[in-house]
Structures are given as structure tokens and as C-alpha cells.
């Protein structure tokens, strides 16, 4: 069963983090004691692992990470799904340089890297295409639902995780003005509620098999705390990690990976 497959996120952080690369000996101990250090990525990876594990991962032969970024999900999936070929796709040349570097250090012969848009990928017949916090960076009309549908085999799955159109804050929003300005430029596609995203899936020909709203107020508190502590410097950021991870764990415990007022949404559709 898929639930028996061990998905371990953050394998390549010591290879991908500039600060860890600058101090490898210290980074080794930080990683060993505190684990993964980016609280936002840490929280979303827990949700991803829970939701993706509902699929028959042990049967997957071809998997695509759509918008892989620095490749952490690609590395995790390639390591766990040894029977599958995992393709890491992105249009960011600099990000893919880091993916190639990390791949050269990791033993992942079943990982393929492709630079370009989804429609330029020569292969199709994917069992699973997943995209984690990517679609919000794309204009609504340009989101590659149709391309994903065409690249999937009959019965294949598309999973999209992205921020909810509205975001609930814990601390005053004025404390995060810089981040709000970044969002205005970087998130043109943050336009969906959970129901809206489900309707988009259905309009593109998918049958909805799973949907959830996640990342409740405790996960938001974890992110906001980490954001503020990071501004105080690396020491404050690291010292705050255990309590921030405890907030994330408490959020998951209380909501069961579903929150009616959560800041993130996930939909999984099947090509029928």
C-alpha cells in the first residue's frame, strides 16, 4: 500500500542551502539536531506527504514534478519510488542548476531533469503529475491544466496544492508589509477557493477524488513567527524552530489535515 512507502522530505537541504554550504560542519550538526530549517516548506511537505499517500504510489511508473523549483519533492519521490521514473520540470535555469548539482551528489538514477514548459516535454503517459505551490505564480488563463490532462495516461492523477485566495493572519498584517508587496507581484494566480479549484479541475475534464483545505491558524502562527525571527538573524531563526514545528504538529493534530479556514488548498483529480 502507498501508506507503507516512506517519503522523507529535505534530503538535499545541506546541498541546496547557501548558508549550509558555507559552513558544512556546522550545517551537519544543525541538520542533525533541528532537522529541516525552513518552516514554510516543512509544513507544506507534511501536508503533501499525507495527501499524496492516499494514491497507489507503489503502482506508479512515471511521475512528474511540475514546477520542481530546487527539487526537494523530486528527490523525495525518486528516493521513495524506486520502481518509477521521476521527472523534475521547471523553466528556471538557476533552480535547475541546483537540482543538477544535488542530483550529482545523491544516488537517484531514476530522476530525469527537463527545462521548459509542460507542453515541451517529449514524454507523456504519466501516472501522476503533482505541483506544489506553483500554480499561484501563473496567470489563471495560462495554468497548464489542459497540458497536464494531455500528458497523463487514462486513469492518471493530477495533484495541485496552492494557497487559498484569502489568507488569515495571526499577528498584525502591517508586520508583513514586505511580504505582502512580494505577493502582489509573485502570486497572480492566487485566485481560487477550494470549491473554485475543484470546479476548474472538473471543467478541464478531471474527476475529483480528493480535496482539502489545510494550514490552519497554528500553522500560520508557525510561519509568521519564523518570518519575524528570521529578520532577527540566524540564531533567532534556529532557536524558534522547535516551537514553530510544535505549532505545525499541533495544527495537524487538531485539524487532521483539514481546516475550514485554512490558508492552503489541495485538489487531486483523475483523468477518466
mmCIF file of N, CA, C and O in Angstrom, residues 7-58:
data_model
loop_
_atom_site.group_PDB
_atom_site.id
_atom_site.type_symbol
_atom_site.label_atom_id
_atom_site.label_comp_id
_atom_site.label_asym_id
_atom_site.label_seq_id
_atom_site.Cartn_x
_atom_site.Cartn_y
_atom_site.Cartn_z
ATOM 1 N N UNK A 7 8.195 8.545 2.691
ATOM 2 C CA UNK A 7 8.507 9.793 1.993
ATOM 3 C C UNK A 7 9.278 10.696 2.942
ATOM 4 O O UNK A 7 8.743 11.166 3.945
ATOM 5 N N UNK A 8 10.538 10.935 2.630
ATOM 6 C CA UNK A 8 11.404 11.727 3.504
ATOM 7 C C UNK A 8 11.768 13.032 2.809
ATOM 8 O O UNK A 8 12.522 13.057 1.834
ATOM 9 N N UNK A 9 11.216 14.122 3.328
ATOM 10 C CA UNK A 9 11.442 15.440 2.717
ATOM 11 C C UNK A 9 12.688 16.101 3.301
ATOM 12 O O UNK A 9 13.019 15.914 4.467
ATOM 13 N N UNK A 10 13.373 16.888 2.473
ATOM 14 C CA UNK A 10 14.502 17.682 2.950
ATOM 15 C C UNK A 10 15.848 17.023 2.818
ATOM 16 O O UNK A 10 16.827 17.473 3.422
ATOM 17 N N UNK A 11 15.929 15.969 1.998
ATOM 18 C CA UNK A 11 17.185 15.233 1.853
ATOM 19 C C UNK A 11 18.331 16.115 1.375
ATOM 20 O O UNK A 11 19.482 15.920 1.759
ATOM 21 N N UNK A 12 18.008 17.073 0.521
ATOM 22 C CA UNK A 12 19.064 17.837 -0.141
ATOM 23 C C UNK A 12 19.299 19.217 0.451
ATOM 24 O O UNK A 12 20.081 19.991 -0.100
ATOM 25 N N UNK A 13 18.653 19.548 1.556
ATOM 26 C CA UNK A 13 18.835 20.904 2.095
ATOM 27 C C UNK A 13 20.299 21.263 2.337
ATOM 28 O O UNK A 13 20.723 22.374 1.989
ATOM 29 N N UNK A 14 21.112 20.370 2.911
ATOM 30 C CA UNK A 14 22.527 20.739 3.107
ATOM 31 C C UNK A 14 23.260 21.014 1.794
ATOM 32 O O UNK A 14 24.259 21.733 1.777
ATOM 33 N N UNK A 15 22.756 20.468 0.691
ATOM 34 C CA UNK A 15 23.374 20.691 -0.620
ATOM 35 C C UNK A 15 22.845 21.947 -1.296
ATOM 36 O O UNK A 15 23.530 22.549 -2.123
ATOM 37 N N UNK A 16 21.611 22.342 -0.965
ATOM 38 C CA UNK A 16 20.950 23.433 -1.667
ATOM 39 C C UNK A 16 21.023 24.769 -0.933
ATOM 40 O O UNK A 16 20.862 25.818 -1.545
ATOM 41 N N UNK A 17 21.252 24.732 0.356
ATOM 42 C CA UNK A 17 21.296 25.960 1.143
ATOM 43 C C UNK A 17 22.668 26.614 1.049
ATOM 44 O O UNK A 17 23.693 25.988 1.369
ATOM 45 N N UNK A 18 22.696 27.868 0.635
ATOM 46 C CA UNK A 18 23.950 28.597 0.533
ATOM 47 C C UNK A 18 24.642 28.736 1.878
ATOM 48 O O UNK A 18 25.860 28.584 1.987
ATOM 49 N N UNK A 19 23.856 29.001 2.921
ATOM 50 C CA UNK A 19 24.443 29.159 4.253
ATOM 51 C C UNK A 19 25.002 27.838 4.767
ATOM 52 O O UNK A 19 26.043 27.814 5.418
ATOM 53 N N UNK A 20 24.329 26.743 4.463
ATOM 54 C CA UNK A 20 24.832 25.442 4.901
ATOM 55 C C UNK A 20 26.074 25.048 4.123
ATOM 56 O O UNK A 20 26.997 24.452 4.681
ATOM 57 N N UNK A 21 26.114 25.400 2.841
ATOM 58 C CA UNK A 21 27.289 25.104 2.040
ATOM 59 C C UNK A 21 28.501 25.903 2.523
ATOM 60 O O UNK A 21 29.634 25.437 2.453
ATOM 61 N N UNK A 22 28.255 27.109 3.040
ATOM 62 C CA UNK A 22 29.349 27.955 3.526
ATOM 63 C C UNK A 22 29.930 27.433 4.840
ATOM 64 O O UNK A 22 31.102 27.673 5.144
ATOM 65 N N UNK A 23 29.093 26.733 5.625
ATOM 66 C CA UNK A 23 29.555 26.185 6.905
ATOM 67 C C UNK A 23 29.113 24.724 7.024
ATOM 68 O O UNK A 23 28.230 24.391 7.833
ATOM 69 N N UNK A 24 29.699 23.836 6.226
ATOM 70 C CA UNK A 24 29.219 22.444 6.166
ATOM 71 C C UNK A 24 29.298 21.690 7.487
ATOM 72 O O UNK A 24 28.406 20.893 7.792
ATOM 73 N N UNK A 25 30.333 21.916 8.277
ATOM 74 C CA UNK A 25 30.463 21.206 9.547
ATOM 75 C C UNK A 25 29.354 21.616 10.510
ATOM 76 O O UNK A 25 28.700 20.770 11.135
ATOM 77 N N UNK A 26 29.124 22.940 10.617
ATOM 78 C CA UNK A 26 28.050 23.441 11.474
ATOM 79 C C UNK A 26 26.697 23.013 10.936
ATOM 80 O O UNK A 26 25.795 22.635 11.702
ATOM 81 N N UNK A 27 26.548 23.060 9.607
ATOM 82 C CA UNK A 27 25.282 22.689 8.980
ATOM 83 C C UNK A 27 24.917 21.243 9.278
ATOM 84 O O UNK A 27 23.741 20.909 9.478
ATOM 85 N N UNK A 28 25.930 20.388 9.331
ATOM 86 C CA UNK A 28 25.690 18.974 9.613
ATOM 87 C C UNK A 28 25.049 18.795 10.977
ATOM 88 O O UNK A 28 24.096 18.020 11.142
ATOM 89 N N UNK A 29 25.555 19.536 11.958
ATOM 90 C CA UNK A 29 25.018 19.423 13.305
ATOM 91 C C UNK A 29 23.641 20.075 13.417
ATOM 92 O O UNK A 29 22.749 19.553 14.094
ATOM 93 N N UNK A 30 23.471 21.205 12.762
ATOM 94 C CA UNK A 30 22.162 21.869 12.764
ATOM 95 C C UNK A 30 21.112 20.945 12.164
ATOM 96 O O UNK A 30 20.011 20.770 12.703
ATOM 97 N N UNK A 31 21.463 20.333 11.035
ATOM 98 C CA UNK A 31 20.538 19.429 10.355
ATOM 99 C C UNK A 31 20.227 18.208 11.220
ATOM 100 O O UNK A 31 19.086 17.736 11.268
ATOM 101 N N UNK A 32 21.236 17.713 11.917
ATOM 102 C CA UNK A 32 21.056 16.523 12.750
ATOM 103 C C UNK A 32 20.188 16.822 13.963
ATOM 104 O O UNK A 32 19.345 16.009 14.361
ATOM 105 N N UNK A 33 20.382 17.991 14.562
ATOM 106 C CA UNK A 33 19.673 18.327 15.794
ATOM 107 C C UNK A 33 18.292 18.921 15.529
ATOM 108 O O UNK A 33 17.297 18.535 16.167
ATOM 109 N N UNK A 34 18.217 19.852 14.579
ATOM 110 C CA UNK A 34 16.973 20.591 14.349
ATOM 111 C C UNK A 34 16.183 20.115 13.140
ATOM 112 O O UNK A 34 15.021 20.468 12.982
ATOM 113 N N UNK A 35 16.816 19.321 12.270
ATOM 114 C CA UNK A 35 16.120 18.860 11.073
ATOM 115 C C UNK A 35 15.986 19.966 10.052
ATOM 116 O O UNK A 35 16.775 20.920 10.017
ATOM 117 N N UNK A 36 14.963 19.865 9.222
ATOM 118 C CA UNK A 36 14.748 20.844 8.151
ATOM 119 C C UNK A 36 14.464 22.213 8.756
ATOM 120 O O UNK A 36 13.695 22.331 9.713
ATOM 121 N N UNK A 37 15.062 23.267 8.192
ATOM 122 C CA UNK A 37 15.040 24.569 8.865
ATOM 123 C C UNK A 37 14.080 25.602 8.278
ATOM 124 O O UNK A 37 13.891 26.654 8.880
ATOM 125 N N UNK A 38 13.498 25.351 7.112
ATOM 126 C CA UNK A 38 12.533 26.303 6.543
ATOM 127 C C UNK A 38 11.134 25.868 6.970
ATOM 128 O O UNK A 38 10.627 24.859 6.513
ATOM 129 N N UNK A 39 10.502 26.639 7.840
ATOM 130 C CA UNK A 39 9.258 26.192 8.457
ATOM 131 C C UNK A 39 8.111 26.136 7.462
ATOM 132 O O UNK A 39 7.224 25.277 7.555
ATOM 133 N N UNK A 40 8.095 27.037 6.477
ATOM 134 C CA UNK A 40 7.042 27.003 5.468
ATOM 135 C C UNK A 40 7.107 25.736 4.646
ATOM 136 O O UNK A 40 6.094 25.049 4.435
ATOM 137 N N UNK A 41 8.305 25.396 4.178
ATOM 138 C CA UNK A 41 8.491 24.162 3.420
ATOM 139 C C UNK A 41 8.210 22.935 4.278
ATOM 140 O O UNK A 41 7.655 21.941 3.804
ATOM 141 N N UNK A 42 8.612 23.011 5.527
ATOM 142 C CA UNK A 42 8.390 21.899 6.457
ATOM 143 C C UNK A 42 6.900 21.611 6.602
ATOM 144 O O UNK A 42 6.464 20.456 6.527
ATOM 145 N N UNK A 43 6.106 22.661 6.777
ATOM 146 C CA UNK A 43 4.665 22.489 6.972
ATOM 147 C C UNK A 43 3.996 21.957 5.709
ATOM 148 O O UNK A 43 3.188 21.024 5.768
ATOM 149 N N UNK A 44 4.324 22.536 4.557
ATOM 150 C CA UNK A 44 3.651 22.090 3.331
ATOM 151 C C UNK A 44 4.072 20.677 2.940
ATOM 152 O O UNK A 44 3.283 19.944 2.344
ATOM 153 N N UNK A 45 5.301 20.294 3.295
ATOM 154 C CA UNK A 45 5.733 18.937 2.973
ATOM 155 C C UNK A 45 4.940 17.899 3.768
ATOM 156 O O UNK A 45 4.640 16.814 3.266
ATOM 157 N N UNK A 46 4.578 18.218 5.002
ATOM 158 C CA UNK A 46 3.790 17.292 5.810
ATOM 159 C C UNK A 46 2.402 17.092 5.205
ATOM 160 O O UNK A 46 1.880 15.969 5.150
ATOM 161 N N UNK A 47 1.811 18.172 4.742
ATOM 162 C CA UNK A 47 0.501 18.082 4.103
ATOM 163 C C UNK A 47 0.604 17.294 2.800
ATOM 164 O O UNK A 47 -0.219 16.420 2.509
ATOM 165 N N UNK A 48 1.626 17.607 2.009
ATOM 166 C CA UNK A 48 1.823 16.902 0.738
ATOM 167 C C UNK A 48 1.955 15.399 0.961
ATOM 168 O O UNK A 48 1.312 14.594 0.275
ATOM 169 N N UNK A 49 2.800 15.013 1.900
ATOM 170 C CA UNK A 49 3.035 13.583 2.144
ATOM 171 C C UNK A 49 1.751 12.872 2.570
ATOM 172 O O UNK A 49 1.485 11.739 2.140
ATOM 173 N N UNK A 50 0.952 13.519 3.394
ATOM 174 C CA UNK A 50 -0.305 12.917 3.848
ATOM 175 C C UNK A 50 -1.263 12.734 2.671
ATOM 176 O O UNK A 50 -1.859 11.665 2.502
ATOM 177 N N UNK A 51 -1.424 13.775 1.870
ATOM 178 C CA UNK A 51 -2.398 13.725 0.780
ATOM 179 C C UNK A 51 -1.960 12.800 -0.350
ATOM 180 O O UNK A 51 -2.760 12.029 -0.885
ATOM 181 N N UNK A 52 -0.685 12.850 -0.724
ATOM 182 C CA UNK A 52 -0.207 12.042 -1.849
ATOM 183 C C UNK A 52 -0.211 10.559 -1.496
ATOM 184 O O UNK A 52 -0.333 9.693 -2.371
ATOM 185 N N UNK A 53 -0.092 10.249 -0.210
ATOM 186 C CA UNK A 53 -0.033 8.855 0.219
ATOM 187 C C UNK A 53 -1.371 8.136 0.085
ATOM 188 O O UNK A 53 -1.444 6.919 0.266
ATOM 189 N N UNK A 54 -2.418 8.869 -0.232
ATOM 190 C CA UNK A 54 -3.711 8.244 -0.474
ATOM 191 C C UNK A 54 -3.769 7.589 -1.851
ATOM 192 O O UNK A 54 -4.670 6.794 -2.116
ATOM 193 N N UNK A 55 -2.818 7.915 -2.707
ATOM 194 C CA UNK A 55 -2.783 7.348 -4.053
ATOM 195 C C UNK A 55 -1.974 6.048 -4.067
ATOM 196 O O UNK A 55 -1.132 5.829 -3.195
ATOM 197 N N UNK A 56 -2.181 5.207 -5.063
ATOM 198 C CA UNK A 56 -1.430 3.941 -5.161
ATOM 199 C C UNK A 56 -0.003 4.182 -5.671
ATOM 200 O O UNK A 56 0.362 3.811 -6.790
ATOM 201 N N UNK A 57 0.809 4.786 -4.840
ATOM 202 C CA UNK A 57 2.157 5.178 -5.256
ATOM 203 C C UNK A 57 3.007 3.986 -5.667
ATOM 204 O O UNK A 57 3.872 4.107 -6.543
ATOM 205 N N UNK A 58 2.769 2.856 -5.045
ATOM 206 C CA UNK A 58 3.578 1.671 -5.352
ATOM 207 C C UNK A 58 3.341 1.169 -6.777
ATOM 208 O O UNK A 58 4.137 0.385 -7.296
#
